[in-house]
XYZ file of C-alpha atoms in Angstrom:
305
model
C -6.201 2.634 -0.139
C -8.812 5.308 0.749
C -9.817 6.846 -2.521
C -9.694 10.661 -2.314
C -11.074 12.856 -5.163
C -7.875 14.102 -6.351
C -6.186 14.197 -9.719
C -2.979 12.391 -8.328
C -5.043 9.505 -7.038
C -6.960 9.280 -10.315
C -3.531 9.236 -12.169
C -2.445 6.398 -9.995
C -5.571 4.511 -10.955
C -5.111 5.225 -14.769
C -1.506 4.084 -14.512
C -2.563 0.842 -12.722
C -5.215 0.181 -15.513
C -2.738 0.650 -18.288
C -0.142 -1.875 -16.669
C 0.627 -4.788 -18.688
C 1.109 -7.537 -16.027
C 4.171 -9.777 -16.992
C 3.811 -13.552 -16.730
C 6.237 -13.619 -13.979
C 4.140 -11.303 -11.878
C 1.000 -13.396 -12.631
C 2.757 -16.646 -11.504
C 4.102 -14.855 -8.215
C 0.753 -13.597 -7.343
C -1.043 -17.024 -8.054
C 1.345 -18.846 -5.996
C 0.638 -19.681 -2.344
C 2.210 -16.864 -0.359
C 5.284 -17.840 1.518
C 6.896 -15.740 4.418
C 8.222 -12.066 3.384
C 11.887 -11.633 2.489
C 13.940 -8.546 1.968
C 13.759 -7.466 -1.614
C 10.115 -8.581 -2.278
C 7.365 -6.268 -3.429
C 3.973 -7.002 -1.581
C 0.296 -6.107 -1.841
C -0.703 -4.917 1.911
C -4.333 -5.110 2.836
C -6.198 -4.182 6.082
C -9.830 -3.554 6.336
C -10.442 -1.464 3.076
C -6.773 0.015 3.014
C -4.656 -1.443 0.285
C -0.978 -0.432 -0.652
C 1.925 -1.804 -2.531
C 5.174 -1.942 -0.430
C 8.661 -2.844 -0.808
C 10.095 -4.982 2.119
C 13.584 -4.371 3.053
C 13.899 -5.908 6.329
C 12.100 -8.745 8.261
C 11.934 -9.822 11.945
C 9.715 -12.391 13.824
C 6.485 -10.175 13.689
C 7.030 -7.245 11.440
C 8.612 -5.992 8.268
C 10.277 -2.699 7.494
C 8.468 -1.517 4.273
C 8.472 1.491 1.886
C 5.287 2.402 -0.173
C 5.788 1.820 -3.886
C 3.985 3.879 -6.505
C 3.759 3.318 -10.207
C 3.097 7.107 -10.505
C 6.657 8.260 -10.753
C 5.940 12.020 -11.695
C 5.134 12.413 -7.978
C 8.019 12.336 -5.554
C 10.181 14.084 -2.909
C 13.827 14.388 -2.335
C 13.794 10.900 -0.354
C 11.933 9.108 -3.031
C 13.878 6.567 -4.935
C 13.179 6.222 -8.442
C 13.821 3.093 -10.337
C 13.662 2.181 -14.009
C 11.405 -0.592 -15.376
C 14.409 -3.138 -15.253
C 14.548 -2.662 -11.516
C 11.867 -5.234 -10.677
C 9.766 -7.888 -12.359
C 6.968 -5.503 -12.772
C 8.803 -4.034 -15.923
C 7.358 -0.695 -14.790
C 9.179 2.443 -13.459
C 8.659 2.554 -9.573
C 8.910 5.224 -7.005
C 9.810 4.039 -3.608
C 8.881 6.618 -0.809
C 11.838 5.992 1.548
C 10.719 8.707 3.723
C 7.531 7.033 4.522
C 9.117 3.599 5.453
C 7.339 2.025 8.257
C 7.425 -1.168 10.425
C 4.261 -3.164 9.470
C 2.898 -6.404 11.164
C 2.917 -9.533 9.236
C -0.795 -9.726 9.359
C -1.285 -7.158 6.742
C 0.727 -8.937 3.959
C -1.566 -10.407 1.396
C 0.358 -11.367 -1.653
C 3.780 -11.084 -3.206
C 3.584 -9.154 -6.352
C 7.224 -8.652 -7.716
C 10.748 -8.871 -6.802
C 13.282 -5.818 -6.833
C 16.814 -6.435 -8.523
C 18.138 -3.327 -6.875
C 19.754 -4.142 -3.576
C 18.639 -2.028 -0.633
C 19.612 -2.077 2.725
C 17.472 -2.515 5.941
C 16.649 1.113 5.881
C 15.571 1.093 2.272
C 18.697 3.148 0.887
C 20.478 1.593 -2.099
C 23.622 -0.444 -1.222
C 26.989 0.542 -2.638
C 26.717 -1.982 -5.404
C 23.236 -0.772 -6.616
C 23.076 1.041 -9.932
C 20.296 2.635 -12.314
C 18.464 4.621 -9.789
C 18.034 8.217 -8.756
C 16.341 10.350 -6.011
C 13.439 12.800 -6.695
C 13.288 16.411 -6.183
C 11.660 18.323 -3.136
C 8.092 18.961 -3.110
C 7.835 22.634 -4.121
C 4.955 23.633 -1.859
C 2.179 22.369 0.336
C -0.292 23.087 -2.544
C 1.517 20.796 -4.984
C -0.109 17.709 -6.335
C 2.830 15.700 -5.040
C 2.079 16.845 -1.572
C -1.397 15.719 -1.601
C -0.235 12.408 -3.102
C 2.481 11.893 -0.540
C -0.157 12.595 2.359
C -2.396 9.744 0.945
C 0.329 7.318 1.059
C 1.218 8.482 4.715
C -2.147 7.909 5.750
C -2.337 4.422 4.315
C 1.052 3.502 5.924
C -0.338 4.865 9.174
C -3.430 2.480 8.965
C -1.140 -0.624 8.131
C 1.449 0.315 10.939
C -1.408 0.249 13.720
C -3.079 -2.875 12.302
C -3.714 -5.566 14.986
C -6.246 -8.412 15.477
C -5.006 -10.300 18.545
C -6.347 -9.300 22.067
C -3.860 -8.143 24.541
C -4.086 -9.850 28.067
C -2.810 -8.789 31.366
C -2.863 -12.205 32.967
C -5.215 -11.058 36.020
C -8.129 -13.400 35.083
C -7.290 -15.881 37.624
C -6.991 -13.354 40.474
C -10.200 -11.555 39.120
C -12.139 -14.849 39.409
C -10.907 -15.502 42.882
C -11.767 -12.067 44.092
C -15.457 -12.596 42.762
C -15.588 -16.036 44.415
C -15.954 -17.876 41.191
C -14.411 -21.515 41.327
C -14.928 -24.365 38.800
C -18.655 -24.979 39.654
C -19.519 -21.276 39.093
C -17.580 -21.373 35.749
C -19.298 -24.466 34.566
C -22.886 -22.953 35.459
C -22.446 -19.757 33.927
C -20.313 -20.730 30.954
C -21.756 -24.303 30.199
C -18.213 -25.746 29.905
C -16.795 -28.933 30.972
C -14.613 -29.204 34.294
C -11.380 -29.544 32.377
C -11.891 -26.173 30.765
C -12.961 -24.592 33.897
C -9.637 -25.569 35.686
C -7.647 -24.410 32.812
C -9.393 -20.968 33.054
C -8.666 -20.879 36.653
C -5.141 -21.730 36.318
C -4.562 -19.272 33.676
C -3.628 -22.002 30.992
C -6.067 -20.710 28.420
C -8.114 -17.329 27.818
C -11.766 -16.975 27.857
C -13.118 -16.657 24.400
C -15.143 -13.497 23.297
C -18.302 -15.621 23.789
C -17.431 -16.794 27.399
C -16.222 -13.286 28.332
C -19.717 -11.766 27.312
C -21.404 -14.508 29.399
C -19.069 -13.788 32.255
C -19.120 -9.968 32.134
C -22.399 -9.492 33.755
C -21.732 -12.105 36.502
C -18.595 -10.217 37.328
C -20.106 -6.609 36.953
C -17.585 -5.547 34.433
C -17.478 -4.341 30.852
C -16.664 -7.014 28.196
C -13.500 -5.216 27.371
C -12.320 -5.183 30.869
C -12.957 -9.106 31.137
C -11.232 -9.799 27.975
C -8.395 -7.525 29.041
C -7.826 -9.853 31.982
C -7.000 -12.869 29.990
C -3.569 -14.441 30.034
C -1.394 -13.146 27.337
C -1.724 -15.139 24.196
C 1.161 -17.298 22.901
C 3.202 -15.109 20.662
C 3.930 -18.225 18.337
C 0.383 -18.878 17.834
C -0.466 -15.205 17.091
C 2.484 -15.154 14.743
C 1.143 -18.414 12.910
C -2.181 -16.939 12.359
C -0.645 -13.694 11.022
C 1.480 -15.218 8.364
C 0.497 -14.457 4.792
C 0.175 -18.176 4.097
C -2.789 -18.407 6.513
C -4.663 -15.465 4.882
C -6.449 -17.506 2.396
C -7.803 -19.749 5.001
C -8.916 -16.950 7.128
C -10.672 -15.263 4.301
C -12.590 -18.602 3.548
C -13.467 -19.077 7.158
C -14.706 -15.459 7.384
C -16.928 -16.124 4.328
C -18.378 -19.422 5.723
C -19.074 -17.744 9.037
C -20.215 -14.404 7.629
C -17.803 -12.714 9.793
C -14.695 -10.307 9.366
C -11.088 -11.448 9.001
C -10.488 -10.380 12.434
C -13.199 -12.502 13.792
C -12.112 -15.492 11.871
C -8.634 -15.249 13.187
C -9.940 -14.952 16.650
C -12.099 -18.021 16.113
C -9.307 -20.043 14.934
C -6.944 -18.791 17.798
C -9.290 -19.604 20.617
C -10.511 -22.775 19.460
C -6.776 -23.895 18.857
C -5.985 -22.577 22.396
C -8.965 -24.492 23.872
C -8.109 -27.863 22.527
C -4.298 -27.550 23.521
C -5.165 -26.582 27.028
C -7.111 -29.852 27.441
C -4.292 -32.022 25.825
C -0.889 -30.435 26.564
C 1.003 -27.541 27.972
C 0.420 -24.857 25.628
C 3.965 -23.599 25.704
C 4.808 -26.991 24.244
C 2.432 -27.034 21.496
C 2.962 -27.544 17.693
C 0.992 -24.542 16.785
C 1.412 -24.958 13.122
C 0.093 -28.472 13.098
C -2.649 -27.388 15.476
C -3.776 -24.606 13.109
C -3.561 -26.889 10.165
C -5.960 -29.185 11.997
C -8.434 -26.471 12.786
C -8.583 -25.453 9.220
C -8.740 -28.937 7.925
C -11.787 -29.562 9.978
C -13.571 -26.166 9.664
C -13.185 -25.427 6.133
C -14.086 -29.075 5.055
C -17.093 -28.958 7.124
C -18.148 -25.917 5.187
C -17.352 -27.677 1.886
C -14.207 -25.926 0.740
C -10.816 -27.137 1.048
């Protein structure tokens, strides 16, 4: 979360500092993260933005989530105020239902708690829910609650827009043909083996960022335009590398290579794709097993398991 110089934010930090972490929460955060499920409270992280969110619905690539605050003095009429008994955090919570957003899986870092109050997919209490109340309207735009809400809204906007996988139009093969580049030209300019050159020409695999940077001056195009012509990436592979369970491996790879998490994810993605293109049809690849193999090799080479 960005850190504005506001009394609202300072009170949030103070509340967090005073929090006595229950043993069940310590165990939850220390355990390897699984896939998200409704009713869980997660820490979401993207770049330098951090937020605690309650997950109310999950699909194949996103979660529907509400920002969660320990600072229950600030709320609006759509904020769900829960007692300490409503989660394993054992602290009163404010769930800002009016700021609910659909977040990509890749921002989820660690599960920190579990809600005991049942919520529906939109974040509203179900008919069987008890021990909750809604907050009061914010009295004015100058109120501290308004500033607090604005900080939460900005954070959720950043998390909502997070993405790491390049998008591709699938025009690479046509572009190479238009420029008269065949297998020999790709081998010469990229220093690759014939099977990879053929896979690129047949749109079976994308150019890596490094290959695109070598090819861009040959094509007379900006690097981003070359990458944008790549074939679409396999959704299942992108999803596998977006799962919370992979984040620890991605962080270790980023540390070993002195790169960002985005760069580390892309390194894993393109290396896994390149190997799959040589050995089998990418659509039939066992992506979880291939990603396991990639990290086994690259993290062990760096002396970390």
